[in-house]
PDB file of C-alpha atoms in Angstrom:
ATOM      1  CA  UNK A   1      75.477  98.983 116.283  1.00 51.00           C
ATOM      2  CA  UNK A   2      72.669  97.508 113.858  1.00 60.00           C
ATOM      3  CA  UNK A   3      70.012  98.722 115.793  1.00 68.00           C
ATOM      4  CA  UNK A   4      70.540 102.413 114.765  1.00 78.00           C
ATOM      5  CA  UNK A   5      68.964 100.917 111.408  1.00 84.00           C
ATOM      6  CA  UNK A   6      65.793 102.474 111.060  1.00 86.00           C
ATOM      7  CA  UNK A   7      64.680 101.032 107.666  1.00 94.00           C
ATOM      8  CA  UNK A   8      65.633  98.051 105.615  1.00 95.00           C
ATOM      9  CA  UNK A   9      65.701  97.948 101.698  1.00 97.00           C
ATOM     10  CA  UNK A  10      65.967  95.251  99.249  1.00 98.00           C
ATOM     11  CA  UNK A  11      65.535  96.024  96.217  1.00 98.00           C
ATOM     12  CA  UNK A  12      65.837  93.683  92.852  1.00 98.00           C
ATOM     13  CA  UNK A  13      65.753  96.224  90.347  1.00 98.00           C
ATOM     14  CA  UNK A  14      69.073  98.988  89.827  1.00 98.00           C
ATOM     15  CA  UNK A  15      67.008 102.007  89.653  1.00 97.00           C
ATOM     16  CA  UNK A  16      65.549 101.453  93.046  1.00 98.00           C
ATOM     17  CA  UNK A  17      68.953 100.827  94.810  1.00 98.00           C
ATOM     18  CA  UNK A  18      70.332 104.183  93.021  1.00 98.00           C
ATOM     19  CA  UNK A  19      66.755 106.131  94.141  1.00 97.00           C
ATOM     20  CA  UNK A  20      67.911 104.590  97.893  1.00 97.00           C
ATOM     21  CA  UNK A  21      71.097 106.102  97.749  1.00 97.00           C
ATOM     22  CA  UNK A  22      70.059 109.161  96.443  1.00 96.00           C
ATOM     23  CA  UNK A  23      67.909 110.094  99.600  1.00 93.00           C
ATOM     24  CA  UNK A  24      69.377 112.815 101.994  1.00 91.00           C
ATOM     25  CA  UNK A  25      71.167 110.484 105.017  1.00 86.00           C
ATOM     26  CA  UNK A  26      72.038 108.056 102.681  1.00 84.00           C
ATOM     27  CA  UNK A  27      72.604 104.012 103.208  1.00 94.00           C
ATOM     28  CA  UNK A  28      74.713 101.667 104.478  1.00 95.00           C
ATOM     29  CA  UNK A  29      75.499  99.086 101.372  1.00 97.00           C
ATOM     30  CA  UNK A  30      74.751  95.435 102.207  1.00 95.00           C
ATOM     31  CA  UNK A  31      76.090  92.514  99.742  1.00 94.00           C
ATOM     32  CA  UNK A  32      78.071  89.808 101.389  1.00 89.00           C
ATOM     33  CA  UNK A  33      77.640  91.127 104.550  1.00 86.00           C
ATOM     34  CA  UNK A  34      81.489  89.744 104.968  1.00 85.00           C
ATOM     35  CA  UNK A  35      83.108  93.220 106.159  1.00 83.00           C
ATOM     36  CA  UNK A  36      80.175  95.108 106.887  1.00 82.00           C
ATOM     37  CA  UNK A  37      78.645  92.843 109.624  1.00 84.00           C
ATOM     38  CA  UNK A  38      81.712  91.799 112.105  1.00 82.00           C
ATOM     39  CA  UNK A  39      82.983  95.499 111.572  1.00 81.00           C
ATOM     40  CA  UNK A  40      79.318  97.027 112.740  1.00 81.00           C
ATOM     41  CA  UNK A  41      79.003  94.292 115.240  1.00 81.00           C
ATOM     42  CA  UNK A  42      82.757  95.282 117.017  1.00 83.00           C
ATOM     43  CA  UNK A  43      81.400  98.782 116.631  1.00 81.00           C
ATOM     44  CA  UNK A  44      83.796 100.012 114.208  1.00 80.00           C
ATOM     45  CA  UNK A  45      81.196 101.110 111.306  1.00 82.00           C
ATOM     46  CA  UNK A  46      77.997 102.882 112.470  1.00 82.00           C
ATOM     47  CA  UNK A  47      75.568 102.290 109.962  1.00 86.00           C
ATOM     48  CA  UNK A  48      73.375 104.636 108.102  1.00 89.00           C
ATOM     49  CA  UNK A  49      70.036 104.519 109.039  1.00 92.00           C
ATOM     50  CA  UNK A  50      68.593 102.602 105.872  1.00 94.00           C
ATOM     51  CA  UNK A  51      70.308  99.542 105.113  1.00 95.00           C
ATOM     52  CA  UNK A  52      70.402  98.726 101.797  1.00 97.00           C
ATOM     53  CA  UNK A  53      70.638  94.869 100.565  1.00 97.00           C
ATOM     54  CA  UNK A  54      71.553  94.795  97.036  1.00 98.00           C
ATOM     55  CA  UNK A  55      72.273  91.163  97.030  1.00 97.00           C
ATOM     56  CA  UNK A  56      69.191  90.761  94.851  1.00 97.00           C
ATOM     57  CA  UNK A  57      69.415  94.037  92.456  1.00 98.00           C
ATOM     58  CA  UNK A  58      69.219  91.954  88.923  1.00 98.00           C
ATOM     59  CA  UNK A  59      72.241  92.291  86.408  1.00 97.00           C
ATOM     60  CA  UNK A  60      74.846  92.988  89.115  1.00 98.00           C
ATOM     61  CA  UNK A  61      75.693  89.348  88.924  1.00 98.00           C
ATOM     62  CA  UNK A  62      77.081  88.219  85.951  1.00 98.00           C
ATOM     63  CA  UNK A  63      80.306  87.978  84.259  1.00 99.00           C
ATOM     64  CA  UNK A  64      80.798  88.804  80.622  1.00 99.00           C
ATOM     65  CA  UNK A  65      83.066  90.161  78.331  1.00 98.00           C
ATOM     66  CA  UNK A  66      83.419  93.665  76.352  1.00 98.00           C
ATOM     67  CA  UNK A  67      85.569  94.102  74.118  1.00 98.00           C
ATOM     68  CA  UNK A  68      88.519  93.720  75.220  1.00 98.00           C
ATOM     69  CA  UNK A  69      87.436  94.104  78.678  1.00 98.00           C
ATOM     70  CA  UNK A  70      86.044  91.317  80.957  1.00 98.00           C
ATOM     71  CA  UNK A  71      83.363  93.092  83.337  1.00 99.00           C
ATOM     72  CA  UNK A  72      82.563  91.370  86.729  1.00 99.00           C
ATOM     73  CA  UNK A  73      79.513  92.431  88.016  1.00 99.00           C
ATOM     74  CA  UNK A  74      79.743  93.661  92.058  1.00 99.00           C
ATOM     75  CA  UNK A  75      77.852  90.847  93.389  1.00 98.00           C
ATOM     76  CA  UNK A  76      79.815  88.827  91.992  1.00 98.00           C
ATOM     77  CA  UNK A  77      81.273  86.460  94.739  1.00 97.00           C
ATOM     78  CA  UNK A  78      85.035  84.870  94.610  1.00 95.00           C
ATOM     79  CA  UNK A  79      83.886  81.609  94.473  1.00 96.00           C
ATOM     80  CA  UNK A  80      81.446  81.814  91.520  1.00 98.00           C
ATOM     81  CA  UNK A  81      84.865  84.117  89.936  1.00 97.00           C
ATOM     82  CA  UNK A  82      86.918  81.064  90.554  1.00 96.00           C
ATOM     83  CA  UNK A  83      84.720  78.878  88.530  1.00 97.00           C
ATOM     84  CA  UNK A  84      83.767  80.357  85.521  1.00 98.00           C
ATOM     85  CA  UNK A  85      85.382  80.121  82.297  1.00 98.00           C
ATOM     86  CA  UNK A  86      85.380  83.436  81.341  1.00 98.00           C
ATOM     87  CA  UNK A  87      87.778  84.161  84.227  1.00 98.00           C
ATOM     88  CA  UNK A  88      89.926  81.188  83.770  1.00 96.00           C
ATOM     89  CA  UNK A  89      90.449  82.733  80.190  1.00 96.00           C
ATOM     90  CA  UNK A  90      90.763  86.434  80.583  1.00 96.00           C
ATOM     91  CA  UNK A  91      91.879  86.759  84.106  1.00 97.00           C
ATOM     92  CA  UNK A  92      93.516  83.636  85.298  1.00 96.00           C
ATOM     93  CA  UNK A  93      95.315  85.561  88.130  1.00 95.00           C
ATOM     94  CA  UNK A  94      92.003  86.123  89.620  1.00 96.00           C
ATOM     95  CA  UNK A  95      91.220  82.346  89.785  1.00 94.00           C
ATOM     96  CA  UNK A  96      94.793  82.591  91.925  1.00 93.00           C
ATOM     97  CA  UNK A  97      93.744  84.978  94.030  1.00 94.00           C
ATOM     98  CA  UNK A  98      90.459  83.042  94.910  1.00 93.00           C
ATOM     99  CA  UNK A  99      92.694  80.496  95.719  1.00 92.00           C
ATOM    100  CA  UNK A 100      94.349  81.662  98.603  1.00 92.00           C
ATOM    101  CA  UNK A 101      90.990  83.874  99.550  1.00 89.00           C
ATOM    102  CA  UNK A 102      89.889  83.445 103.661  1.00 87.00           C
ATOM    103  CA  UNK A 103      88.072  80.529 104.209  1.00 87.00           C
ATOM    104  CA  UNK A 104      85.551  78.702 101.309  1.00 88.00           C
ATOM    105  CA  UNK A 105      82.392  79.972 103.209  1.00 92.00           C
ATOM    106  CA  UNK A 106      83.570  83.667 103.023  1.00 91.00           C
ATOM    107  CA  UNK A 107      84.931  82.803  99.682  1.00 92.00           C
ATOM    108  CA  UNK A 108      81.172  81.720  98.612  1.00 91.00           C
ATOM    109  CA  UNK A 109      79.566  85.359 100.056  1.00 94.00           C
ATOM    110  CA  UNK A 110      82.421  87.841  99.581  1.00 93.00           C
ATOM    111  CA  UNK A 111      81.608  89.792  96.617  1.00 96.00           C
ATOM    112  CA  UNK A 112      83.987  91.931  94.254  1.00 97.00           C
ATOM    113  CA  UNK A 113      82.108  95.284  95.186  1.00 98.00           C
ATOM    114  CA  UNK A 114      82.116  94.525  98.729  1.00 96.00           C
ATOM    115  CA  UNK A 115      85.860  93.481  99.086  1.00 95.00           C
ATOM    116  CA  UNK A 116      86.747  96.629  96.904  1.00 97.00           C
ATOM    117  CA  UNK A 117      84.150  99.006  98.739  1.00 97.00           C
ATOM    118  CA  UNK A 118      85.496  97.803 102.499  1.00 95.00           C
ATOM    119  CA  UNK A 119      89.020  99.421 101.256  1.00 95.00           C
ATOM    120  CA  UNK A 120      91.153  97.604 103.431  1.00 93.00           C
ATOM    121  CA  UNK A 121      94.694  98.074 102.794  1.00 91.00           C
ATOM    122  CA  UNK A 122      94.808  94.084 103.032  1.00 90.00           C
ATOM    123  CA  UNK A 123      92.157  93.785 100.667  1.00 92.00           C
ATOM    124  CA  UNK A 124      92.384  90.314  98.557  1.00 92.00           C
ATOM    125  CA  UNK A 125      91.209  91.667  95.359  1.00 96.00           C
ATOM    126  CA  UNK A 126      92.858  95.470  95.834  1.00 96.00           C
ATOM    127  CA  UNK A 127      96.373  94.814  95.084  1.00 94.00           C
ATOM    128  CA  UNK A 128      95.700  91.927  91.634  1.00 96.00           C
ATOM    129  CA  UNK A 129      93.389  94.529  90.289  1.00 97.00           C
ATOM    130  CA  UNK A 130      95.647  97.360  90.334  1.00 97.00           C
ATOM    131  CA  UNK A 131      97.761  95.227  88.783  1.00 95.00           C
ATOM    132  CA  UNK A 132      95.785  94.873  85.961  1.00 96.00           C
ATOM    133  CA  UNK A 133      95.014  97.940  85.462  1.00 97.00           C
ATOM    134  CA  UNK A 134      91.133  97.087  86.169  1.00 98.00           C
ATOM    135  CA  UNK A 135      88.535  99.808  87.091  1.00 99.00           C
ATOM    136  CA  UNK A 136      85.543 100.275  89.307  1.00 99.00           C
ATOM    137  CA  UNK A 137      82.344 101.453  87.692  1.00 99.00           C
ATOM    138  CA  UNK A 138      79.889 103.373  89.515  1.00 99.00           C
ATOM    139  CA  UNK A 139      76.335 104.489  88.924  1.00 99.00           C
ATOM    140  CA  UNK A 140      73.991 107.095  90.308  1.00 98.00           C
ATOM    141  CA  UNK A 141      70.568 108.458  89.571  1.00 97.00           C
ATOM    142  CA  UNK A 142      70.655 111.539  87.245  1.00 97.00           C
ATOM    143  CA  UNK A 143      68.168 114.184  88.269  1.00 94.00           C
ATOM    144  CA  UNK A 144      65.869 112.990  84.959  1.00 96.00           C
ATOM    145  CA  UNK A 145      66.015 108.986  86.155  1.00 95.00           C
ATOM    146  CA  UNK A 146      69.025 108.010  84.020  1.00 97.00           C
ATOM    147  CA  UNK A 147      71.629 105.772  85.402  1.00 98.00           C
ATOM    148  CA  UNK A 148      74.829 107.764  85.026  1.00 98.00           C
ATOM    149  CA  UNK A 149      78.034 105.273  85.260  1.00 99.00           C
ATOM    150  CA  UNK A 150      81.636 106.773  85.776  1.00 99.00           C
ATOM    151  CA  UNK A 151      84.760 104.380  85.461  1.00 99.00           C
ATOM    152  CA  UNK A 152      87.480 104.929  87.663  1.00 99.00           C
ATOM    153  CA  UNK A 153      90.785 103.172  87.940  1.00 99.00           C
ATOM    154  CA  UNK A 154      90.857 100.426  91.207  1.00 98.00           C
ATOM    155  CA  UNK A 155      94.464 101.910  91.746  1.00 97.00           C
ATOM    156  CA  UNK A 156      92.627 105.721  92.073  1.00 98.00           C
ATOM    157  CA  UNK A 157      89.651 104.421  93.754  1.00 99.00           C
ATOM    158  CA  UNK A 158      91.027 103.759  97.189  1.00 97.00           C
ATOM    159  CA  UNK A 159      91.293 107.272  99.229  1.00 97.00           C
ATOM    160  CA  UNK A 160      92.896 105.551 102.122  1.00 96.00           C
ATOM    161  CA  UNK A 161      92.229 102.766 104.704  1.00 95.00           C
ATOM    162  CA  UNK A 162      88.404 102.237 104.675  1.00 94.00           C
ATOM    163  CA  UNK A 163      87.663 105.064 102.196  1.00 96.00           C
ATOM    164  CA  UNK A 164      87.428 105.423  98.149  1.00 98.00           C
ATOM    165  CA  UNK A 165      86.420 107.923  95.428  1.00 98.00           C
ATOM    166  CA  UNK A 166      82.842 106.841  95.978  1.00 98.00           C
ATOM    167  CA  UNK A 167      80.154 109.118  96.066  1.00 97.00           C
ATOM    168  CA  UNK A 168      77.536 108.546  98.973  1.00 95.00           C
ATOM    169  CA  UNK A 169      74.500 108.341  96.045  1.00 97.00           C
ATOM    170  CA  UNK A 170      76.580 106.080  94.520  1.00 98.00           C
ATOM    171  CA  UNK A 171      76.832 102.213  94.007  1.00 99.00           C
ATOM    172  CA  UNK A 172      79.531 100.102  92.861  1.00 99.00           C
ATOM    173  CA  UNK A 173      78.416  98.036  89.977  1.00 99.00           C
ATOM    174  CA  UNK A 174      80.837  96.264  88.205  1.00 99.00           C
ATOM    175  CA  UNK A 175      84.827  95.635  87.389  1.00 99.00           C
ATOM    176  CA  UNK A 176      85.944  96.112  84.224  1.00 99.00           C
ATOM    177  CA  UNK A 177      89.273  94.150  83.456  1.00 98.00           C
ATOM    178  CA  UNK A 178      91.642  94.149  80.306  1.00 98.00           C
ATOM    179  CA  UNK A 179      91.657  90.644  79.298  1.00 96.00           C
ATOM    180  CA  UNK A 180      94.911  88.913  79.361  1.00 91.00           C
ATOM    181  CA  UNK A 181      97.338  89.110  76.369  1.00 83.00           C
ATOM    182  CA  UNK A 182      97.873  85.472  75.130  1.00 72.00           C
ATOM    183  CA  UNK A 183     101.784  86.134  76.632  1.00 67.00           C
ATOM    184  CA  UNK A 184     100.439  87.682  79.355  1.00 77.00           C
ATOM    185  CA  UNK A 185     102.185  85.953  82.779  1.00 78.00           C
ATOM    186  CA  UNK A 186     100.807  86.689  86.068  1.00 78.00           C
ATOM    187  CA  UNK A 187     100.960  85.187  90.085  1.00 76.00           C
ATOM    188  CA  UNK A 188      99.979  85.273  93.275  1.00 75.00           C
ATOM    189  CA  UNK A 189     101.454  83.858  96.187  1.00 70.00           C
TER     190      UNK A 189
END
């Protein structure tokens, strides 16, 4: 099914991913490539014409905190989750979860955006983030060049199996995720 691709994009820079998106037809989003490419390859996603690699768009890898939010950027893989400190501090359950994630080479491309954006009901990182009450934010080109960003909550974002809330001209870009309370007790098993 990859060969209805009629253009490629990789872009490092945000604003050039949005202006992708924002182009009548639309993309198919490439991070991981975890979902995307066995599902296209067993023909059950037909890809847009332009592909669109985001896997180098600067500033959507990083991990900080907010606040009282910690914010995972989308290409944010569950292996580089499961080491930093920041997660170990704020969001232990999510070093859990990386735990018991697929296999360590999946585990070292699958990104937070991607595993989200797929919205499989069986999901790894669906079900822990509800349960934090995290939320997805998403960005698009505003018709002056701004980035506009929305927030949604992850439990809100999924509109059923293999669907969400988000807009065709717009990309994933980051979790946001209450830090843990000090008393704060969470597993996964």
């Amino acid at each position: 099914m990859m060969e209805q691709v009629a253009r490629y994009l990789a872009p490092t820079r945000l604003q050039q991913a949005l202006a992708a998106l924002a182009q009548p037809g639309g993309a198919t989003v490439l991070a991981g490539g975890t979902d995307l490419m066995p599902q296209s390859h067993a023909g059950k996603v037909r890809p847009a014409p332009l592909l669109l690699n985001i896997r180098r768009v600067e500033g959507l890898d990083g991990i900080h905190v907010d606040g009282d939010r910690l914010v995972i950027g989308a290409l944010v893989t569950v292996t580089q989750a499961m080491a930093s400190d920041l997660v170990r501090r704020h969001a232990p359950l999510l070093v859990a979860v990386g735990e018991k994630f697929a296999s360590e080479q999946i585990r070292n491309a699958a990104t937070f955006g991607g595993n989200l954006c797929n919205a499989s009901p069986a999901a790894d990182l669906a079900t822990p983030l509800v349960a934090l009450d995290a939320e997805v934010e998403l960005s698009r080109l505003a018709d002056d060049g701004a980035t506009l960003t929305r927030r949604v909550p992850v439990a809100e974002f999924f509109a059923g199996p293999g669907r969400t809330q988000r807009a065709l001209d717009e990309l994933l870009t980051a979790v946001h995720v209450p830090c843990a309370a000090a008393a704060q007790v969470a597993r996964f098993y």
